[in-house]
XYZ file of N, CA and C in Angstrom:
534
model
N 86.065 -7.519 -62.608
C 86.636 -8.087 -61.661
C 85.802 -7.785 -60.727
N 85.710 -8.227 -59.404
C 84.796 -7.773 -58.188
C 85.168 -8.510 -57.050
N 84.251 -7.836 -55.899
C 84.366 -8.230 -54.616
C 83.064 -7.981 -53.983
N 82.957 -8.748 -53.012
C 81.880 -8.314 -52.095
C 82.040 -8.359 -50.807
N 83.236 -8.207 -50.556
C 83.672 -8.168 -49.131
C 83.222 -6.999 -48.286
N 83.381 -6.923 -46.963
C 83.551 -5.665 -46.141
C 84.396 -4.928 -46.766
N 84.509 -3.479 -46.625
C 85.284 -2.504 -46.764
C 86.168 -2.430 -45.676
N 87.182 -3.213 -45.121
C 87.879 -3.135 -44.034
C 89.443 -3.848 -44.446
N 90.418 -2.940 -43.570
C 91.420 -3.258 -44.051
C 91.917 -4.830 -44.190
N 91.686 -5.532 -43.157
C 91.925 -7.241 -42.870
C 91.351 -7.731 -44.219
N 90.560 -7.326 -45.311
C 89.925 -7.957 -46.242
C 90.790 -7.748 -47.469
N 92.084 -6.995 -47.288
C 92.860 -6.593 -48.482
C 92.341 -5.995 -49.668
N 91.282 -5.384 -49.631
C 90.815 -4.465 -50.875
C 91.659 -3.526 -51.518
N 92.645 -3.007 -50.624
C 93.558 -2.076 -51.213
C 94.630 -2.693 -51.996
N 94.898 -4.000 -51.823
C 95.751 -4.788 -52.615
C 95.134 -5.104 -54.007
N 93.854 -5.358 -53.862
C 93.240 -5.733 -55.322
C 93.018 -4.256 -55.833
N 92.791 -3.172 -55.511
C 93.009 -2.021 -56.005
C 94.227 -1.720 -56.919
N 95.217 -1.813 -56.105
C 96.618 -1.676 -56.641
C 96.896 -2.941 -57.559
N 96.360 -3.931 -57.571
C 96.674 -4.967 -58.828
C 95.810 -4.449 -59.724
N 94.746 -4.230 -59.531
C 93.885 -3.750 -60.859
C 94.166 -2.338 -61.513
N 94.972 -1.609 -60.787
C 95.617 -0.362 -61.423
C 97.025 -0.942 -62.502
N 97.213 -2.219 -62.166
C 98.514 -2.555 -63.028
C 97.796 -3.352 -64.229
N 96.841 -4.116 -63.725
C 95.956 -4.947 -64.795
C 95.580 -4.126 -65.880
N 94.997 -2.757 -65.683
C 94.329 -1.829 -66.761
C 95.360 -1.346 -67.818
N 96.420 -1.695 -67.442
C 97.481 -1.079 -68.223
C 97.686 -2.282 -69.459
N 97.517 -3.265 -69.078
C 97.453 -4.413 -70.252
C 95.947 -4.899 -70.755
N 95.028 -4.557 -69.885
C 93.798 -5.154 -70.257
C 92.723 -3.578 -69.896
N 92.855 -2.822 -70.479
C 92.391 -1.308 -70.683
C 90.579 -1.555 -70.489
N 90.203 -2.422 -71.092
C 88.529 -2.626 -71.048
C 88.017 -3.285 -69.560
N 89.045 -3.663 -68.639
C 88.577 -4.506 -67.402
C 87.991 -3.380 -66.495
N 87.130 -3.843 -65.813
C 86.276 -3.001 -64.716
C 86.649 -3.510 -63.168
N 86.464 -2.515 -62.374
C 86.602 -3.325 -60.997
C 85.161 -3.017 -60.342
N 84.426 -3.844 -59.455
C 83.264 -3.423 -58.975
C 83.439 -4.041 -57.440
N 83.453 -3.431 -56.632
C 83.507 -3.521 -55.048
C 81.813 -3.473 -54.625
N 81.463 -4.018 -53.708
C 80.260 -3.932 -53.176
C 80.737 -4.240 -51.446
N 80.306 -3.032 -50.735
C 80.247 -3.549 -49.564
C 80.552 -1.819 -49.002
N 80.378 -1.924 -47.712
C 80.570 -0.631 -46.538
C 81.668 -1.257 -45.582
N 82.128 -0.226 -45.099
C 83.412 -0.123 -43.986
C 84.015 0.598 -43.691
N 84.908 0.420 -42.561
C 85.587 1.456 -41.890
C 86.720 2.079 -42.983
N 87.000 1.204 -43.859
C 88.219 1.471 -44.744
C 87.465 2.030 -45.871
N 86.214 2.321 -46.344
C 85.809 2.855 -47.472
C 86.424 4.274 -47.979
N 86.561 4.982 -47.185
C 87.117 6.387 -47.917
C 88.710 6.158 -47.863
N 89.519 5.464 -47.174
C 90.904 5.169 -47.707
C 90.654 4.490 -49.158
N 90.006 3.605 -49.187
C 89.806 3.080 -50.436
C 89.473 3.881 -51.593
N 88.835 5.026 -51.629
C 88.166 6.008 -52.253
C 89.690 6.547 -52.827
N 90.192 7.080 -51.603
C 91.378 8.046 -51.679
C 92.605 7.216 -52.857
N 92.710 6.041 -52.444
C 93.654 5.132 -53.145
C 93.174 4.782 -54.689
N 91.766 4.522 -55.041
C 91.226 4.769 -56.212
C 91.701 5.998 -57.376
N 91.363 7.267 -56.302
C 91.520 8.534 -56.843
C 93.061 9.003 -57.055
N 93.914 8.496 -56.452
C 95.309 8.630 -56.323
C 95.886 7.819 -57.546
N 95.289 6.971 -57.517
C 95.747 5.956 -58.985
C 95.406 6.166 -60.082
N 94.253 7.161 -60.120
C 93.392 7.682 -61.123
C 92.691 6.703 -62.081
N 92.311 5.469 -61.302
C 91.509 4.572 -61.853
C 89.914 4.667 -61.607
N 89.425 5.706 -61.238
C 88.143 6.120 -60.800
C 86.885 5.665 -61.842
N 87.503 6.112 -63.167
C 86.560 6.037 -64.371
C 86.486 4.217 -64.528
N 87.500 3.557 -64.060
C 87.060 2.199 -64.070
C 86.897 1.237 -62.742
N 86.364 1.966 -61.809
C 86.134 1.501 -60.490
C 84.910 1.950 -60.099
N 84.124 1.018 -59.579
C 83.114 1.515 -58.841
C 82.762 0.658 -57.533
N 82.405 1.579 -56.314
C 81.989 1.072 -55.133
C 80.309 1.200 -55.045
N 80.117 0.011 -54.684
C 78.513 -0.018 -54.404
C 78.120 -0.377 -52.939
N 77.330 0.671 -52.455
C 77.008 0.305 -50.976
C 76.484 -1.226 -50.831
N 76.826 -1.643 -49.704
C 76.523 -2.892 -48.898
C 75.321 -3.128 -49.713
N 74.889 -4.651 -50.011
C 73.522 -5.009 -50.140
C 72.598 -5.806 -49.603
N 71.399 -6.240 -49.453
C 70.923 -7.252 -48.817
C 71.424 -8.489 -49.351
N 71.473 -9.496 -48.864
C 71.994 -10.736 -48.689
C 71.522 -11.271 -50.010
N 70.067 -11.354 -50.124
C 69.281 -11.772 -51.047
C 69.650 -11.319 -52.440
N 70.571 -10.061 -52.593
C 70.901 -9.573 -53.662
C 72.131 -10.015 -54.510
N 72.786 -10.743 -53.399
C 74.236 -10.971 -53.688
C 74.690 -11.714 -54.949
N 73.322 -12.912 -55.392
C 73.448 -13.520 -56.689
C 73.166 -12.515 -57.762
N 72.500 -11.365 -57.432
C 72.654 -10.812 -58.998
C 73.759 -9.613 -59.003
N 74.618 -9.337 -58.150
C 75.565 -8.954 -58.263
C 76.737 -9.418 -58.771
N 76.767 -10.790 -58.222
C 77.976 -11.817 -58.797
C 77.463 -12.169 -60.164
N 76.098 -11.935 -60.723
C 75.909 -12.281 -62.012
C 76.550 -11.096 -63.001
N 77.194 -9.986 -62.424
C 77.553 -8.830 -63.181
C 79.335 -9.059 -62.977
N 79.797 -9.733 -62.476
C 81.038 -10.063 -62.082
C 81.510 -11.248 -63.020
N 83.054 -11.275 -63.740
C 83.299 -12.297 -64.262
C 84.215 -13.364 -63.193
N 85.420 -12.529 -62.418
C 86.362 -13.004 -61.678
C 85.968 -12.609 -60.500
N 86.032 -13.494 -59.427
C 85.562 -12.842 -58.081
C 86.885 -12.949 -57.414
N 87.235 -11.731 -56.461
C 88.503 -11.658 -55.829
C 88.219 -11.698 -54.335
N 89.154 -12.344 -53.565
C 89.158 -12.601 -52.191
C 90.610 -12.216 -51.585
N 91.095 -11.059 -51.825
C 92.790 -11.107 -51.443
C 92.884 -10.805 -49.626
N 92.208 -11.309 -48.877
C 92.060 -11.075 -47.389
C 93.861 -11.310 -46.978
N 94.180 -10.555 -45.879
C 95.560 -10.326 -45.535
C 95.488 -11.061 -44.099
N 94.627 -11.224 -43.492
C 94.419 -11.931 -42.376
C 93.538 -13.126 -42.429
N 93.829 -14.467 -41.793
C 93.280 -15.467 -41.844
C 91.698 -15.508 -41.496
N 90.854 -15.941 -42.428
C 89.303 -15.936 -42.218
C 89.431 -17.440 -41.787
N 88.432 -17.633 -41.082
C 88.131 -19.205 -40.441
C 87.492 -19.791 -41.683
N 86.770 -19.254 -42.593
C 85.848 -19.671 -43.555
C 85.279 -18.735 -44.643
N 85.353 -19.437 -46.190
C 85.313 -18.182 -46.928
C 83.934 -18.683 -47.626
N 82.802 -17.549 -46.881
C 81.429 -17.869 -47.304
C 81.245 -17.228 -49.020
N 82.113 -16.158 -48.769
C 81.865 -15.111 -50.153
C 82.499 -16.143 -51.385
N 83.725 -16.665 -51.023
C 84.016 -17.696 -52.121
C 83.085 -18.569 -52.487
N 82.186 -19.270 -51.478
C 81.330 -20.150 -51.905
C 80.270 -19.877 -52.622
N 79.813 -18.422 -52.268
C 78.780 -17.948 -53.133
C 79.013 -17.753 -54.465
N 80.339 -17.225 -54.543
C 81.088 -16.857 -56.028
C 81.019 -18.098 -56.925
N 81.473 -18.874 -56.284
C 81.355 -20.683 -56.772
C 80.330 -20.886 -57.054
N 79.390 -20.811 -56.305
C 78.064 -21.405 -56.531
C 77.416 -20.783 -57.778
N 77.941 -19.807 -57.938
C 77.311 -18.635 -59.123
C 77.893 -18.846 -60.539
N 79.345 -20.059 -60.507
C 79.953 -20.372 -61.626
C 81.276 -19.305 -61.826
N 81.603 -18.518 -60.725
C 82.721 -17.516 -61.036
C 83.835 -18.328 -60.542
N 85.039 -17.855 -61.608
C 86.409 -18.155 -60.830
C 86.495 -17.477 -59.677
N 87.397 -18.124 -58.920
C 87.772 -17.381 -57.626
C 89.328 -17.101 -57.413
N 89.632 -15.711 -57.186
C 91.310 -15.569 -56.652
C 91.192 -15.264 -55.140
N 91.977 -16.040 -54.650
C 91.745 -15.663 -53.178
C 92.983 -16.064 -52.379
N 92.981 -15.264 -51.034
C 94.760 -15.518 -50.214
C 94.671 -17.027 -49.865
N 96.068 -17.060 -50.190
C 96.183 -18.563 -49.489
C 96.315 -18.754 -48.083
N 95.319 -18.334 -47.180
C 95.593 -18.416 -45.719
C 94.069 -18.971 -45.249
N 94.489 -19.352 -43.693
C 93.099 -19.398 -42.873
C 92.287 -20.511 -43.720
N 91.191 -20.658 -43.610
C 90.201 -21.290 -44.212
C 89.914 -21.467 -45.619
N 90.435 -20.507 -46.485
C 90.267 -20.232 -47.633
C 90.320 -21.493 -48.622
N 91.783 -21.841 -48.226
C 92.177 -23.092 -49.039
C 91.044 -24.127 -49.168
N 89.994 -24.468 -48.033
C 89.314 -25.562 -47.973
C 88.050 -25.099 -49.076
N 87.882 -24.155 -49.419
C 86.786 -23.769 -50.008
C 87.227 -23.193 -51.364
N 88.318 -22.826 -51.868
C 89.053 -22.423 -53.201
C 89.838 -23.363 -53.400
N 89.603 -24.259 -53.937
C 90.895 -25.048 -54.469
C 91.694 -25.002 -55.831
N 93.008 -24.858 -55.154
C 93.876 -24.142 -56.284
C 93.995 -25.072 -57.541
N 93.749 -23.832 -58.757
C 93.841 -24.453 -59.897
C 92.936 -25.554 -60.318
N 91.758 -25.597 -59.593
C 90.518 -26.664 -59.799
C 89.325 -25.739 -59.700
N 89.110 -24.829 -58.554
C 87.943 -23.787 -58.755
C 88.160 -22.486 -58.582
N 89.657 -22.404 -58.739
C 90.168 -21.015 -58.805
C 91.987 -20.948 -58.407
N 92.238 -19.615 -58.033
C 93.797 -19.674 -57.989
C 93.825 -19.060 -56.656
N 94.580 -19.460 -55.746
C 95.267 -18.955 -54.420
C 96.196 -18.278 -54.569
N 96.579 -17.400 -53.959
C 97.378 -16.184 -54.278
C 98.377 -15.913 -52.933
N 99.535 -15.530 -52.848
C 100.281 -15.323 -51.855
C 99.363 -13.923 -51.199
N 99.210 -13.764 -49.904
C 98.522 -12.909 -49.152
C 99.082 -11.601 -48.746
N 98.495 -10.616 -49.188
C 99.237 -9.270 -49.427
C 100.103 -8.878 -50.273
N 100.324 -9.667 -51.513
C 101.268 -9.641 -52.725
C 100.406 -8.998 -53.780
N 100.528 -7.936 -54.339
C 100.062 -7.408 -55.311
C 100.389 -8.056 -56.786
N 101.778 -8.493 -56.708
C 102.102 -9.270 -57.726
C 101.501 -10.405 -57.986
N 101.537 -11.230 -57.061
C 100.627 -12.413 -57.181
C 99.052 -12.452 -57.370
N 98.809 -11.568 -56.816
C 97.207 -11.185 -57.670
C 97.481 -10.702 -58.932
N 98.112 -9.803 -59.471
C 98.160 -9.439 -60.986
C 98.506 -10.587 -61.828
N 99.099 -11.427 -61.296
C 99.799 -12.636 -62.114
C 98.458 -13.771 -62.040
N 97.693 -13.813 -61.183
C 96.337 -14.567 -61.207
C 95.634 -14.101 -61.928
N 95.246 -12.737 -62.047
C 93.918 -12.155 -62.546
C 94.222 -12.111 -64.079
N 95.744 -11.961 -64.350
C 95.910 -11.760 -65.962
C 95.710 -12.992 -66.435
N 96.310 -14.055 -65.512
C 96.321 -15.606 -66.238
C 94.397 -15.822 -66.436
N 93.713 -15.094 -65.518
C 92.090 -15.668 -66.052
C 91.698 -14.552 -67.208
N 92.380 -13.438 -67.204
C 91.628 -12.571 -67.919
C 92.033 -12.839 -69.309
N 93.079 -13.217 -69.633
C 93.539 -13.944 -70.753
C 93.193 -15.339 -71.437
N 92.409 -15.844 -70.560
C 91.836 -17.447 -70.662
C 90.249 -17.421 -70.360
N 89.168 -17.030 -71.199
C 87.763 -17.274 -70.857
C 87.811 -18.943 -70.589
N 88.626 -19.837 -71.207
C 88.768 -21.440 -70.859
C 88.886 -21.627 -69.592
N 89.732 -20.879 -69.016
C 90.129 -21.357 -67.463
C 89.182 -20.624 -66.860
N 88.520 -19.372 -66.934
C 87.340 -18.998 -66.036
C 86.311 -20.092 -65.877
N 85.835 -20.570 -67.410
C 84.644 -21.441 -67.354
C 84.999 -22.865 -66.747
N 86.282 -22.976 -66.689
C 86.834 -24.439 -66.214
C 86.880 -24.214 -64.834
N 87.268 -22.992 -63.883
C 87.044 -23.067 -62.804
C 85.778 -22.903 -61.978
N 84.965 -21.767 -62.813
C 83.992 -21.539 -62.558
C 83.025 -23.006 -62.464
N 82.876 -23.473 -63.686
C 82.098 -25.175 -63.420
C 82.560 -25.778 -62.655
N 83.840 -26.196 -62.272
C 84.264 -26.847 -61.019
C 83.607 -26.118 -59.824
N 83.905 -24.891 -59.305
C 83.435 -24.176 -58.369
C 81.906 -24.641 -58.005
N 81.073 -24.967 -58.964
C 79.683 -24.947 -58.916
C 79.563 -26.430 -58.473
N 80.297 -27.105 -58.983
C 80.231 -28.697 -58.523
C 80.465 -28.707 -57.163
N 81.679 -28.030 -57.060
C 82.389 -28.540 -55.544
C 81.181 -27.760 -54.404
N 80.562 -26.987 -54.811
C 79.694 -26.193 -53.792
C 78.339 -27.470 -54.018
N 77.954 -27.634 -55.077
C 76.920 -28.604 -54.971
C 77.281 -29.918 -54.127
N 78.409 -30.296 -54.244
C 78.838 -31.884 -53.632
C 79.225 -31.770 -52.312
N 79.661 -30.451 -51.579
C 80.353 -30.405 -50.435
C 79.286 -29.229 -49.531
N 78.336 -28.477 -50.026
C 78.105 -27.569 -49.019
C 76.400 -27.645 -49.331
N 75.737 -28.521 -49.159
C 74.359 -28.780 -49.264
C 73.703 -28.191 -48.172
N 72.987 -27.506 -47.790
C 72.260 -26.887 -46.310
C 72.036 -28.391 -45.480
N 71.155 -29.360 -46.147
C 70.760 -30.315 -45.069
C 72.009 -31.261 -44.845
N 72.780 -31.572 -45.640
C 74.012 -32.219 -45.197
C 74.580 -31.495 -44.146
N 74.902 -30.292 -44.236
C 75.754 -29.326 -43.472
C 75.373 -29.273 -42.075
N 73.896 -29.346 -42.002
C 72.973 -28.994 -40.647
C 73.371 -30.823 -39.931
N 73.152 -31.457 -40.625
C 73.279 -32.892 -39.931
C 74.784 -33.307 -39.383
N 75.716 -32.753 -40.288
C 77.111 -32.924 -39.984
C 77.542 -32.124 -38.335
N 76.607 -30.475 -38.504
C 76.838 -29.802 -36.968
C 76.379 -30.730 -36.246
N 75.027 -31.241 -36.390
C 74.250 -31.994 -35.017
C 75.456 -32.875 -34.811
N 75.562 -33.784 -35.571
C 76.699 -35.177 -35.171
C 77.881 -34.519 -34.623
N 78.494 -33.318 -34.551
C 79.404 -32.616 -33.973
C 79.099 -32.200 -32.536
N 77.602 -31.650 -32.530
C 77.645 -30.935 -31.513
C 77.218 -32.434 -30.258
N 76.671 -33.178 -30.849
C 76.377 -34.650 -29.944
C 77.397 -34.962 -29.413
N 78.569 -35.052 -30.339
C 79.856 -35.545 -29.728
C 80.338 -34.661 -28.743
N 80.430 -33.324 -29.011
C 80.837 -32.557 -27.900
C 80.186 -32.668 -26.453
N 78.675 -32.782 -26.678
C 77.943 -33.075 -25.654
C 78.176 -34.251 -24.797
N 78.466 -35.178 -25.565
C 78.890 -36.674 -24.947
C 80.420 -36.682 -24.272
C-alpha cells in the first residue's frame, strides 16, 4: 500500500496510517510506503510510532518527478485519502497509468480521474473505516486489483494524452479571449 502525496495534513496521510494499523491485524504481510516530504512529516512519524507499526511502514523522502514510475512499480495499491477537495488528481492518474488500482477520497476533482469500481474505489473523506473496507476488498482480490489497474491504464491512455490535452487547452483559451 503506498502514496506519493506530500506529507501535509490536508492529504489525509494520517487517515491512511490509522487504516493501515487496522489492516495489518488481518493482513500481517502488508507494508506501507509513503513517499514525500512536508510540514506534517514528524507528526506522521509520531503516529506511526505510537501505533507501533514502524516495522511495517517506510517513509521515503520526496523524489524527483522522473523517479515516480520506479517508486510506483514497488506499490500494489495506491492510496490518495485527501480530506480537502483537490481540483485534480495528478498522482491518481500517474498510479493508474502504471496499472495500479487507486483508493481515493470522493471529493473535489478526484472522481473525474478515479472512476468508482472501474479504476479504483472512492471512499468517504476523513473516514478510517471507509478506507479500511476499500483496502481490505483489494487486498483480498488480486483479480480486482488487476481489473481496476488495467481499466485505469486504459482510461489514462484514452483521456489524458498530452497532445490532446494541449489542444483542448488552446481551444479553451481561445474561447476566453474571444
